[in-house]
PDB file of C-alpha atoms and ligand atoms in Angstrom:
ATOM      1  CA  MET A   1       7.809   0.514 -44.275  1.00  0.00           C
ATOM      2  CA  ALA A   2       7.824  -1.506 -41.118  1.00  0.00           C
ATOM      3  CA  ARG A   3      10.953  -1.040 -38.957  1.00  0.00           C
ATOM      4  CA  ILE A   4      12.894  -2.858 -36.258  1.00  0.00           C
ATOM      5  CA  VAL A   5      13.565  -0.247 -33.614  1.00  0.00           C
ATOM      6  CA  ALA A   6      15.062  -2.301 -30.734  1.00  0.00           C
ATOM      7  CA  GLY A   7      16.246  -5.668 -29.592  1.00  0.00           C
ATOM      8  CA  VAL A   8      15.746  -7.556 -26.309  1.00  0.00           C
ATOM      9  CA  THR A   9      17.671 -10.570 -25.075  1.00  0.00           C
ATOM     10  CA  SER A  10      16.331 -12.577 -22.222  1.00  0.00           C
ATOM     11  CA  SER A  11      16.831 -15.963 -20.643  1.00  0.00           C
ATOM     12  CA  HIS A  12      13.663 -18.083 -20.640  1.00  0.00           C
ATOM     13  CA  VAL A  13      13.991 -20.247 -17.539  1.00  0.00           C
ATOM     14  CA  PRO A  14      10.756 -22.229 -17.116  1.00  0.00           C
ATOM     15  CA  ALA A  15      10.880 -21.901 -13.321  1.00  0.00           C
ATOM     16  CA  ILE A  16      10.427 -18.103 -13.820  1.00  0.00           C
ATOM     17  CA  GLY A  17       7.109 -18.844 -15.566  1.00  0.00           C
ATOM     18  CA  ALA A  18       6.110 -21.208 -12.786  1.00  0.00           C
ATOM     19  CA  ALA A  19       7.014 -18.556 -10.190  1.00  0.00           C
ATOM     20  CA  ILE A  20       4.646 -16.057 -11.912  1.00  0.00           C
ATOM     21  CA  ASP A  21       1.849 -18.594 -12.475  1.00  0.00           C
ATOM     22  CA  ASN A  22       2.025 -19.787  -8.845  1.00  0.00           C
ATOM     23  CA  LYS A  23       2.056 -16.277  -7.440  1.00  0.00           C
ATOM     24  CA  ARG A  24       5.565 -16.710  -6.049  1.00  0.00           C
ATOM     25  CA  SER A  25       7.214 -13.743  -7.753  1.00  0.00           C
ATOM     26  CA  GLY A  26       7.342 -11.821  -4.462  1.00  0.00           C
ATOM     27  CA  ASP A  27       9.276 -14.616  -2.716  1.00  0.00           C
ATOM     28  CA  ALA A  28      12.715 -13.700  -1.447  1.00  0.00           C
ATOM     29  CA  TYR A  29      14.255 -16.100  -3.967  1.00  0.00           C
ATOM     30  CA  TRP A  30      12.426 -14.646  -6.999  1.00  0.00           C
ATOM     31  CA  GLN A  31      12.030 -11.010  -6.104  1.00  0.00           C
ATOM     32  CA  PRO A  32      15.561 -10.016  -7.337  1.00  0.00           C
ATOM     33  CA  VAL A  33      14.876 -11.702 -10.743  1.00  0.00           C
ATOM     34  CA  PHE A  34      11.673  -9.800 -11.286  1.00  0.00           C
ATOM     35  CA  ALA A  35      13.185  -6.561  -9.944  1.00  0.00           C
ATOM     36  CA  GLY A  36      15.673  -6.746 -12.853  1.00  0.00           C
ATOM     37  CA  PHE A  37      12.802  -6.539 -15.341  1.00  0.00           C
ATOM     38  CA  GLU A  38      10.860  -3.645 -13.715  1.00  0.00           C
ATOM     39  CA  ARG A  39      12.631  -1.060 -15.881  1.00  0.00           C
ATOM     40  CA  SER A  40      12.148  -3.276 -18.939  1.00  0.00           C
ATOM     41  CA  LYS A  41       8.373  -3.483 -18.477  1.00  0.00           C
ATOM     42  CA  GLN A  42       8.191   0.321 -18.253  1.00  0.00           C
ATOM     43  CA  TRP A  43      10.395   0.670 -21.324  1.00  0.00           C
ATOM     44  CA  ILE A  44       8.281  -1.624 -23.488  1.00  0.00           C
ATOM     45  CA  ALA A  45       5.014  -0.066 -22.194  1.00  0.00           C
ATOM     46  CA  ASP A  46       6.342   3.315 -23.255  1.00  0.00           C
ATOM     47  CA  LEU A  47       7.614   2.066 -26.625  1.00  0.00           C
ATOM     48  CA  LYS A  48       4.347   0.304 -27.518  1.00  0.00           C
ATOM     49  CA  PRO A  49       5.666  -1.939 -30.278  1.00  0.00           C
ATOM     50  CA  ASP A  50       3.111  -3.381 -32.716  1.00  0.00           C
ATOM     51  CA  VAL A  51       4.984  -6.607 -33.302  1.00  0.00           C
ATOM     52  CA  ILE A  52       7.535  -8.812 -31.450  1.00  0.00           C
ATOM     53  CA  PHE A  53       9.695 -10.925 -33.761  1.00  0.00           C
ATOM     54  CA  LEU A  54      10.538 -13.560 -31.168  1.00  0.00           C
ATOM     55  CA  VAL A  55      13.552 -15.786 -31.721  1.00  0.00           C
ATOM     56  CA  TYR A  56      13.479 -18.745 -29.338  1.00  0.00           C
ATOM     57  CA  ASN A  57      13.918 -22.478 -29.259  1.00  0.00           C
ATOM     58  CA  ASP A  58      11.308 -25.133 -28.899  1.00  0.00           C
ATOM     59  CA  HIS A  59      12.174 -27.655 -26.172  1.00  0.00           C
ATOM     60  CA  ALA A  60      10.590 -30.803 -27.743  1.00  0.00           C
ATOM     61  CA  SER A  61       7.125 -29.261 -27.234  1.00  0.00           C
ATOM     62  CA  ALA A  62       5.973 -28.500 -30.752  1.00  0.00           C
ATOM     63  CA  PHE A  63       8.699 -30.543 -32.519  1.00  0.00           C
ATOM     64  CA  SER A  64      10.325 -33.816 -31.630  1.00  0.00           C
ATOM     65  CA  LEU A  65      13.197 -35.810 -32.974  1.00  0.00           C
ATOM     66  CA  GLU A  66      10.839 -36.828 -35.790  1.00  0.00           C
ATOM     67  CA  VAL A  67      11.150 -33.469 -37.531  1.00  0.00           C
ATOM     68  CA  ILE A  68      13.962 -31.004 -36.672  1.00  0.00           C
ATOM     69  CA  PRO A  69      13.734 -27.700 -38.590  1.00  0.00           C
ATOM     70  CA  THR A  70      16.776 -25.514 -38.169  1.00  0.00           C
ATOM     71  CA  PHE A  71      14.749 -22.321 -38.568  1.00  0.00           C
ATOM     72  CA  ALA A  72      10.939 -22.575 -38.254  1.00  0.00           C
ATOM     73  CA  LEU A  73       8.888 -19.401 -38.838  1.00  0.00           C
ATOM     74  CA  GLY A  74       5.444 -19.232 -37.261  1.00  0.00           C
ATOM     75  CA  CYS A  75       3.027 -17.992 -39.905  1.00  0.00           C
ATOM     76  CA  ALA A  76      -0.194 -18.927 -38.036  1.00  0.00           C
ATOM     77  CA  ALA A  77      -2.912 -16.508 -36.853  1.00  0.00           C
ATOM     78  CA  GLU A  78      -2.420 -17.789 -33.274  1.00  0.00           C
ATOM     79  CA  PHE A  79      -0.105 -19.965 -31.182  1.00  0.00           C
ATOM     80  CA  LYS A  80      -1.379 -21.717 -28.105  1.00  0.00           C
ATOM     81  CA  PRO A  81       0.745 -22.182 -24.940  1.00  0.00           C
ATOM     82  CA  ALA A  82       2.175 -25.709 -25.061  1.00  0.00           C
ATOM     83  CA  ASP A  83       1.496 -28.391 -22.490  1.00  0.00           C
ATOM     84  CA  GLU A  84       5.023 -29.111 -21.225  1.00  0.00           C
ATOM     85  CA  GLY A  85       3.897 -31.894 -18.915  1.00  0.00           C
ATOM     86  CA  TRP A  86       1.860 -30.113 -16.249  1.00  0.00           C
ATOM     87  CA  GLY A  87      -0.720 -28.417 -18.384  1.00  0.00           C
ATOM     88  CA  PRO A  88      -0.339 -25.299 -20.582  1.00  0.00           C
ATOM     89  CA  ARG A  89       0.778 -22.110 -18.737  1.00  0.00           C
ATOM     90  CA  PRO A  90      -2.216 -19.967 -17.812  1.00  0.00           C
ATOM     91  CA  VAL A  91      -1.150 -17.206 -20.180  1.00  0.00           C
ATOM     92  CA  PRO A  92      -3.026 -15.717 -23.126  1.00  0.00           C
ATOM     93  CA  THR A  93      -2.943 -17.325 -26.571  1.00  0.00           C
ATOM     94  CA  VAL A  94      -0.298 -15.581 -28.670  1.00  0.00           C
ATOM     95  CA  GLU A  95      -1.704 -13.643 -31.576  1.00  0.00           C
ATOM     96  CA  GLY A  96       0.354 -14.054 -34.772  1.00  0.00           C
ATOM     97  CA  TYR A  97       0.638 -11.847 -37.863  1.00  0.00           C
ATOM     98  CA  PRO A  98       0.224 -14.083 -40.933  1.00  0.00           C
ATOM     99  CA  GLN A  99       0.559 -11.284 -43.503  1.00  0.00           C
ATOM    100  CA  MET A 100       3.904 -10.072 -42.167  1.00  0.00           C
ATOM    101  CA  ALA A 101       5.133 -13.559 -41.384  1.00  0.00           C
ATOM    102  CA  TRP A 102       4.433 -14.868 -44.878  1.00  0.00           C
ATOM    103  CA  HIS A 103       6.111 -11.811 -46.291  1.00  0.00           C
ATOM    104  CA  ILE A 104       9.173 -12.453 -44.166  1.00  0.00           C
ATOM    105  CA  ALA A 105       9.192 -16.104 -45.161  1.00  0.00           C
ATOM    106  CA  GLN A 106       9.173 -15.162 -48.851  1.00  0.00           C
ATOM    107  CA  SER A 107      11.806 -12.522 -48.404  1.00  0.00           C
ATOM    108  CA  LEU A 108      14.113 -14.825 -46.439  1.00  0.00           C
ATOM    109  CA  ILE A 109      13.734 -17.781 -48.742  1.00  0.00           C
ATOM    110  CA  LEU A 110      14.320 -15.689 -51.823  1.00  0.00           C
ATOM    111  CA  ASP A 111      17.307 -14.236 -49.948  1.00  0.00           C
ATOM    112  CA  GLU A 112      18.619 -17.828 -49.851  1.00  0.00           C
ATOM    113  CA  PHE A 113      17.828 -18.728 -46.196  1.00  0.00           C
ATOM    114  CA  ASP A 114      15.990 -22.020 -46.193  1.00  0.00           C
ATOM    115  CA  ILE A 115      13.223 -21.368 -43.704  1.00  0.00           C
ATOM    116  CA  THR A 116      10.542 -23.892 -42.689  1.00  0.00           C
ATOM    117  CA  ILE A 117       7.033 -22.411 -42.807  1.00  0.00           C
ATOM    118  CA  VAL A 118       4.929 -23.464 -39.783  1.00  0.00           C
ATOM    119  CA  ASN A 119       1.172 -22.992 -39.739  1.00  0.00           C
ATOM    120  CA  GLN A 120       0.456 -24.923 -36.579  1.00  0.00           C
ATOM    121  CA  MET A 121       2.718 -24.662 -33.524  1.00  0.00           C
ATOM    122  CA  ASP A 122       2.199 -24.565 -29.789  1.00  0.00           C
ATOM    123  CA  VAL A 123       4.723 -22.335 -28.040  1.00  0.00           C
ATOM    124  CA  ASP A 124       6.597 -23.386 -24.892  1.00  0.00           C
ATOM    125  CA  HIS A 125       8.453 -21.582 -22.063  1.00  0.00           C
ATOM    126  CA  GLY A 126      11.055 -20.466 -24.607  1.00  0.00           C
ATOM    127  CA  LEU A 127       8.551 -17.978 -26.008  1.00  0.00           C
ATOM    128  CA  THR A 128       6.116 -17.399 -23.208  1.00  0.00           C
ATOM    129  CA  VAL A 129       8.511 -16.684 -20.327  1.00  0.00           C
ATOM    130  CA  PRO A 130      10.185 -13.693 -22.066  1.00  0.00           C
ATOM    131  CA  LEU A 131       6.714 -12.352 -22.882  1.00  0.00           C
ATOM    132  CA  SER A 132       5.737 -12.690 -19.185  1.00  0.00           C
ATOM    133  CA  LEU A 133       8.964 -11.025 -18.035  1.00  0.00           C
ATOM    134  CA  MET A 134       8.452  -8.048 -20.378  1.00  0.00           C
ATOM    135  CA  PHE A 135       4.645  -7.694 -20.158  1.00  0.00           C
ATOM    136  CA  GLY A 136       3.638  -9.183 -16.847  1.00  0.00           C
ATOM    137  CA  GLU A 137       0.230 -10.864 -16.567  1.00  0.00           C
ATOM    138  CA  PRO A 138      -2.148  -9.112 -19.012  1.00  0.00           C
ATOM    139  CA  ASP A 139      -5.496 -10.590 -20.075  1.00  0.00           C
ATOM    140  CA  ALA A 140      -4.243 -10.462 -23.664  1.00  0.00           C
ATOM    141  CA  TRP A 141      -0.663  -9.907 -24.963  1.00  0.00           C
ATOM    142  CA  PRO A 142      -0.558  -6.279 -26.177  1.00  0.00           C
ATOM    143  CA  VAL A 143       1.402  -7.149 -29.393  1.00  0.00           C
ATOM    144  CA  ARG A 144       1.291  -9.500 -32.265  1.00  0.00           C
ATOM    145  CA  VAL A 145       4.134 -12.048 -32.206  1.00  0.00           C
ATOM    146  CA  ILE A 146       5.995 -13.738 -35.047  1.00  0.00           C
ATOM    147  CA  PRO A 147       7.871 -16.691 -33.585  1.00  0.00           C
ATOM    148  CA  LEU A 148      11.082 -18.051 -35.072  1.00  0.00           C
ATOM    149  CA  ALA A 149      11.984 -21.380 -33.549  1.00  0.00           C
ATOM    150  CA  VAL A 150      15.693 -22.248 -33.888  1.00  0.00           C
ATOM    151  CA  ASN A 151      17.031 -25.746 -33.396  1.00  0.00           C
ATOM    152  CA  VAL A 152      19.620 -25.519 -30.572  1.00  0.00           C
ATOM    153  CA  VAL A 153      18.475 -28.860 -28.963  1.00  0.00           C
ATOM    154  CA  GLN A 154      19.701 -31.521 -31.394  1.00  0.00           C
ATOM    155  CA  TYR A 155      23.200 -31.281 -32.858  1.00  0.00           C
ATOM    156  CA  PRO A 156      23.990 -29.570 -35.225  1.00  0.00           C
ATOM    157  CA  PRO A 157      22.553 -26.138 -34.428  1.00  0.00           C
ATOM    158  CA  PRO A 158      23.153 -23.285 -36.822  1.00  0.00           C
ATOM    159  CA  THR A 159      26.457 -21.424 -36.505  1.00  0.00           C
ATOM    160  CA  GLY A 160      26.620 -18.013 -34.849  1.00  0.00           C
ATOM    161  CA  ASN A 161      27.643 -16.539 -38.207  1.00  0.00           C
ATOM    162  CA  ARG A 162      24.552 -18.028 -39.866  1.00  0.00           C
ATOM    163  CA  CYS A 163      22.396 -16.604 -37.091  1.00  0.00           C
ATOM    164  CA  TYR A 164      24.011 -13.127 -37.350  1.00  0.00           C
ATOM    165  CA  ASN A 165      23.454 -13.036 -41.087  1.00  0.00           C
ATOM    166  CA  LEU A 166      19.921 -14.288 -40.710  1.00  0.00           C
ATOM    167  CA  GLY A 167      19.266 -11.326 -38.453  1.00  0.00           C
ATOM    168  CA  LYS A 168      20.395  -8.994 -41.212  1.00  0.00           C
ATOM    169  CA  ALA A 169      18.069 -10.757 -43.656  1.00  0.00           C
ATOM    170  CA  ILE A 170      15.140 -10.465 -41.215  1.00  0.00           C
ATOM    171  CA  ARG A 171      15.787  -6.772 -41.037  1.00  0.00           C
ATOM    172  CA  ARG A 172      15.743  -6.473 -44.814  1.00  0.00           C
ATOM    173  CA  ALA A 173      12.534  -8.406 -44.931  1.00  0.00           C
ATOM    174  CA  VAL A 174      10.795  -6.300 -42.328  1.00  0.00           C
ATOM    175  CA  GLU A 175      11.865  -3.118 -44.072  1.00  0.00           C
ATOM    176  CA  LEU A 176      10.287  -4.341 -47.282  1.00  0.00           C
ATOM    177  CA  PHE A 177       6.903  -4.811 -45.611  1.00  0.00           C
ATOM    178  CA  ASP A 178       4.446  -2.088 -46.464  1.00  0.00           C
ATOM    179  CA  SER A 179       3.088  -1.006 -43.046  1.00  0.00           C
ATOM    180  CA  ASN A 180       3.909   1.376 -40.220  1.00  0.00           C
ATOM    181  CA  ASP A 181       4.514  -1.415 -37.773  1.00  0.00           C
ATOM    182  CA  LYS A 182       7.109  -0.825 -35.057  1.00  0.00           C
ATOM    183  CA  VAL A 183       8.883  -4.146 -34.470  1.00  0.00           C
ATOM    184  CA  VAL A 184      11.036  -5.259 -31.523  1.00  0.00           C
ATOM    185  CA  ILE A 185      13.115  -8.381 -32.003  1.00  0.00           C
ATOM    186  CA  PHE A 186      13.714 -10.726 -29.072  1.00  0.00           C
ATOM    187  CA  GLY A 187      16.661 -13.167 -28.848  1.00  0.00           C
ATOM    188  CA  THR A 188      15.997 -15.563 -25.972  1.00  0.00           C
ATOM    189  CA  GLY A 189      17.768 -18.378 -24.126  1.00  0.00           C
ATOM    190  CA  GLY A 190      20.972 -18.564 -22.167  1.00  0.00           C
ATOM    191  CA  MET A 191      22.871 -17.564 -20.277  1.00  0.00           C
ATOM    192  CA  SER A 192      25.431 -20.177 -19.162  1.00  0.00           C
ATOM    193  CA  HIS A 193      23.651 -23.281 -18.086  1.00  0.00           C
ATOM    194  CA  GLN A 194      23.881 -27.016 -18.257  1.00  0.00           C
ATOM    195  CA  LEU A 195      20.821 -29.069 -17.272  1.00  0.00           C
ATOM    196  CA  GLN A 196      22.226 -32.533 -17.490  1.00  0.00           C
ATOM    197  CA  GLY A 197      25.203 -34.823 -16.996  1.00  0.00           C
ATOM    198  CA  PRO A 198      28.181 -34.435 -14.603  1.00  0.00           C
ATOM    199  CA  ARG A 199      28.419 -30.654 -15.179  1.00  0.00           C
ATOM    200  CA  ALA A 200      24.727 -30.007 -14.450  1.00  0.00           C
ATOM    201  CA  GLY A 201      24.381 -26.661 -12.689  1.00  0.00           C
ATOM    202  CA  PHE A 202      27.481 -25.255 -14.407  1.00  0.00           C
ATOM    203  CA  ILE A 203      27.508 -21.438 -14.469  1.00  0.00           C
ATOM    204  CA  ASN A 204      30.340 -19.203 -15.828  1.00  0.00           C
ATOM    205  CA  LYS A 205      29.864 -15.624 -14.685  1.00  0.00           C
ATOM    206  CA  GLU A 206      33.039 -14.378 -16.442  1.00  0.00           C
ATOM    207  CA  PHE A 207      31.870 -15.842 -19.810  1.00  0.00           C
ATOM    208  CA  ASP A 208      28.444 -14.400 -19.345  1.00  0.00           C
ATOM    209  CA  ALA A 209      29.732 -10.890 -18.520  1.00  0.00           C
ATOM    210  CA  ASP A 210      32.006 -11.030 -21.599  1.00  0.00           C
ATOM    211  CA  PHE A 211      29.135 -12.253 -23.845  1.00  0.00           C
ATOM    212  CA  LEU A 212      26.895  -9.446 -22.611  1.00  0.00           C
ATOM    213  CA  ASN A 213      29.625  -6.900 -23.460  1.00  0.00           C
ATOM    214  CA  ARG A 214      30.400  -8.376 -26.850  1.00  0.00           C
ATOM    215  CA  ILE A 215      26.778  -8.718 -27.919  1.00  0.00           C
ATOM    216  CA  VAL A 216      26.678  -4.918 -27.752  1.00  0.00           C
ATOM    217  CA  THR A 217      30.122  -3.985 -29.068  1.00  0.00           C
ATOM    218  CA  ASP A 218      31.554  -7.012 -30.941  1.00  0.00           C
ATOM    219  CA  PRO A 219      28.800  -9.113 -32.493  1.00  0.00           C
ATOM    220  CA  VAL A 220      30.924  -9.896 -35.546  1.00  0.00           C
ATOM    221  CA  GLY A 221      33.708 -11.346 -33.345  1.00  0.00           C
ATOM    222  CA  LEU A 222      31.090 -13.226 -31.320  1.00  0.00           C
ATOM    223  CA  SER A 223      29.563 -14.634 -34.458  1.00  0.00           C
ATOM    224  CA  ARG A 224      32.789 -16.518 -35.088  1.00  0.00           C
ATOM    225  CA  MET A 225      32.665 -18.364 -31.777  1.00  0.00           C
ATOM    226  CA  PRO A 226      32.481 -22.127 -32.496  1.00  0.00           C
ATOM    227  CA  HIS A 227      29.844 -24.290 -30.880  1.00  0.00           C
ATOM    228  CA  VAL A 228      32.430 -26.193 -28.852  1.00  0.00           C
ATOM    229  CA  GLU A 229      33.408 -22.943 -27.125  1.00  0.00           C
ATOM    230  CA  TYR A 230      29.732 -22.365 -26.059  1.00  0.00           C
ATOM    231  CA  LEU A 231      29.595 -25.915 -24.764  1.00  0.00           C
ATOM    232  CA  ARG A 232      32.854 -25.744 -22.881  1.00  0.00           C
ATOM    233  CA  GLU A 233      32.476 -22.232 -21.495  1.00  0.00           C
ATOM    234  CA  ALA A 234      28.694 -21.818 -21.100  1.00  0.00           C
ATOM    235  CA  GLY A 235      27.498 -25.382 -20.597  1.00  0.00           C
ATOM    236  CA  SER A 236      25.668 -27.634 -23.042  1.00  0.00           C
ATOM    237  CA  GLU A 237      22.429 -25.537 -23.026  1.00  0.00           C
ATOM    238  CA  GLY A 238      24.468 -22.267 -23.180  1.00  0.00           C
ATOM    239  CA  VAL A 239      24.505 -22.828 -26.912  1.00  0.00           C
ATOM    240  CA  GLU A 240      21.017 -21.260 -26.852  1.00  0.00           C
ATOM    241  CA  MET A 241      22.913 -17.927 -26.963  1.00  0.00           C
ATOM    242  CA  VAL A 242      23.583 -18.309 -30.709  1.00  0.00           C
ATOM    243  CA  MET A 243      19.967 -17.013 -30.954  1.00  0.00           C
ATOM    244  CA  TRP A 244      20.990 -13.691 -29.438  1.00  0.00           C
ATOM    245  CA  LEU A 245      23.074 -13.165 -32.609  1.00  0.00           C
ATOM    246  CA  ILE A 246      19.922 -13.231 -34.776  1.00  0.00           C
ATOM    247  CA  MET A 247      18.518 -10.388 -32.682  1.00  0.00           C
ATOM    248  CA  ARG A 248      21.828  -8.483 -32.877  1.00  0.00           C
ATOM    249  CA  GLY A 249      22.174  -8.900 -36.654  1.00  0.00           C
ATOM    250  CA  ALA A 250      18.793  -7.280 -37.115  1.00  0.00           C
ATOM    251  CA  LEU A 251      19.943  -4.103 -35.379  1.00  0.00           C
ATOM    252  CA  ASP A 252      22.329  -1.309 -36.410  1.00  0.00           C
ATOM    253  CA  ASP A 253      26.067  -1.951 -35.933  1.00  0.00           C
ATOM    254  CA  ASP A 254      26.193   0.875 -33.423  1.00  0.00           C
ATOM    255  CA  VAL A 255      23.379   0.610 -30.856  1.00  0.00           C
ATOM    256  CA  ARG A 256      22.369   2.262 -27.608  1.00  0.00           C
ATOM    257  CA  GLU A 257      22.331   0.045 -24.548  1.00  0.00           C
ATOM    258  CA  VAL A 258      19.204   0.911 -22.565  1.00  0.00           C
ATOM    259  CA  HIS A 259      19.288  -1.695 -19.823  1.00  0.00           C
ATOM    260  CA  ARG A 260      21.298  -4.709 -18.650  1.00  0.00           C
ATOM    261  CA  PHE A 261      20.578  -7.220 -15.913  1.00  0.00           C
ATOM    262  CA  TYR A 262      22.362 -10.349 -14.752  1.00  0.00           C
ATOM    263  CA  HIS A 263      21.414 -12.610 -11.914  1.00  0.00           C
ATOM    264  CA  VAL A 264      22.503 -16.001 -10.521  1.00  0.00           C
ATOM    265  CA  PRO A 265      20.729 -18.311  -9.804  1.00  0.00           C
ATOM    266  CA  ALA A 266      17.295 -18.833 -11.209  1.00  0.00           C
ATOM    267  CA  SER A 267      16.673 -22.522 -11.002  1.00  0.00           C
ATOM    268  CA  ASN A 268      20.175 -23.748 -11.820  1.00  0.00           C
ATOM    269  CA  THR A 269      20.692 -21.126 -14.483  1.00  0.00           C
ATOM    270  CA  ALA A 270      22.148 -17.702 -14.921  1.00  0.00           C
ATOM    271  CA  VAL A 271      19.621 -15.015 -16.080  1.00  0.00           C
ATOM    272  CA  GLY A 272      20.915 -12.452 -18.552  1.00  0.00           C
ATOM    273  CA  HIS A 273      18.906  -9.661 -20.071  1.00  0.00           C
ATOM    274  CA  ILE A 274      19.767  -6.667 -22.207  1.00  0.00           C
ATOM    275  CA  ILE A 275      17.828  -4.011 -24.169  1.00  0.00           C
ATOM    276  CA  LEU A 276      19.368  -2.357 -27.200  1.00  0.00           C
ATOM    277  CA  GLU A 277      17.884   0.431 -29.276  1.00  0.00           C
ATOM    278  CA  ASN A 278      18.819   1.506 -32.798  1.00  0.00           C
ATOM    279  CA  LYS A 279      19.998   5.088 -32.400  1.00  0.00           C
ATOM    280  CA  VAL A 280      17.940   6.210 -35.301  1.00  0.00           C
ATOM    281  CA  GLY A 281      14.302   5.144 -35.400  1.00  0.00           C
ATOM    282  CA  ALA A 282      13.645   4.253 -31.786  1.00  0.00           C
ATOM    283  CA  ALA A 283      12.322   7.768 -31.153  1.00  0.00           C
ATOM    284  CA  ARG A 284       8.931   7.480 -29.569  1.00  0.00           C
TER     285      ARG A 284
HETATM  286  C1  LIG B   1      15.835 -24.558 -17.804  1.00  0.00           C
HETATM  287  C2  LIG B   1      15.266 -24.841 -19.050  1.00  0.00           C
HETATM  288  C3  LIG B   1      15.588 -24.071 -20.123  1.00  0.00           C
HETATM  289  O1  LIG B   1      15.048 -24.268 -21.347  1.00  0.00           O
HETATM  290  C4  LIG B   1      16.476 -22.991 -20.043  1.00  0.00           C
HETATM  291  O2  LIG B   1      16.757 -22.277 -21.174  1.00  0.00           O
HETATM  292  C5  LIG B   1      17.026 -22.693 -18.812  1.00  0.00           C
HETATM  293  C6  LIG B   1      16.680 -23.480 -17.692  1.00  0.00           C
HETATM  294  C7  LIG B   1      15.450 -25.353 -16.641  1.00  0.00           C
HETATM  295  O3  LIG B   1      14.819 -26.404 -16.826  1.00  0.00           O
HETATM  296  O4  LIG B   1      15.845 -25.017 -15.509  1.00  0.00           O
HETATM  297 FE1  LIG B   2      15.928 -23.200 -22.867  1.00  0.00          FE
END
């Protein structure tokens, strides 16, 4: 069977992608951000996963207010980097995994999660920036990627509890797939940030530190946090962090924390990153 061996959370600030693409990652401003991912790059190069199940949100690139799927699973053979207004990022096309993705769609839907199947989808900074942070600038991404786009842009997003339980269903689905694939699940977005309105630039380091602790040790408690608490404590876009609970639900209750990194600021955002391994199964 295929197996999920580890989880990665990462912010997906678009300015990080621009810093890489414009060769600015060595600048004094950016160097500390990339330094926090050095260990992560080594970790994933050593682990050599076959597949990344990548939970992210689309920022009105592939979808618009015309169609708003709560959970959209990318089943295509490839996903092109989206043009977000200044041309697509100069990163490789993302290779999908239709056989596994369709299997997961079937398993989730028959498990009573109403997933939207997507066969055509460009992927924006929400997906490509975490790949860049973890893999650098390869000519081709060294893994296949199954994207899961979650609506956290237009109210109402899914609850933390729904996300956590979806993570558990994703794990069941992966473990029913007949292959030897080693899967790492990414939960992206966050940490505290608000991009608009009178509180634009809002960052809450105490909340972020507590969230990083609780995503490791108290995901069930965290899954009960109401949306309004994310908005109040982590800013309006901080609600992206419900996606981390999908990643966490797909792992064991008791996990090993491999790496943690937190940095303020990147653009007007806090960057948070954590790597968790299942204690059994992550053996290389
Ligand atoms: C920004 C955009 C994002 O989607 C995000 O998650 C964090 C920051 C930005 O525009 O700075
Ligand atoms: Fe975002």
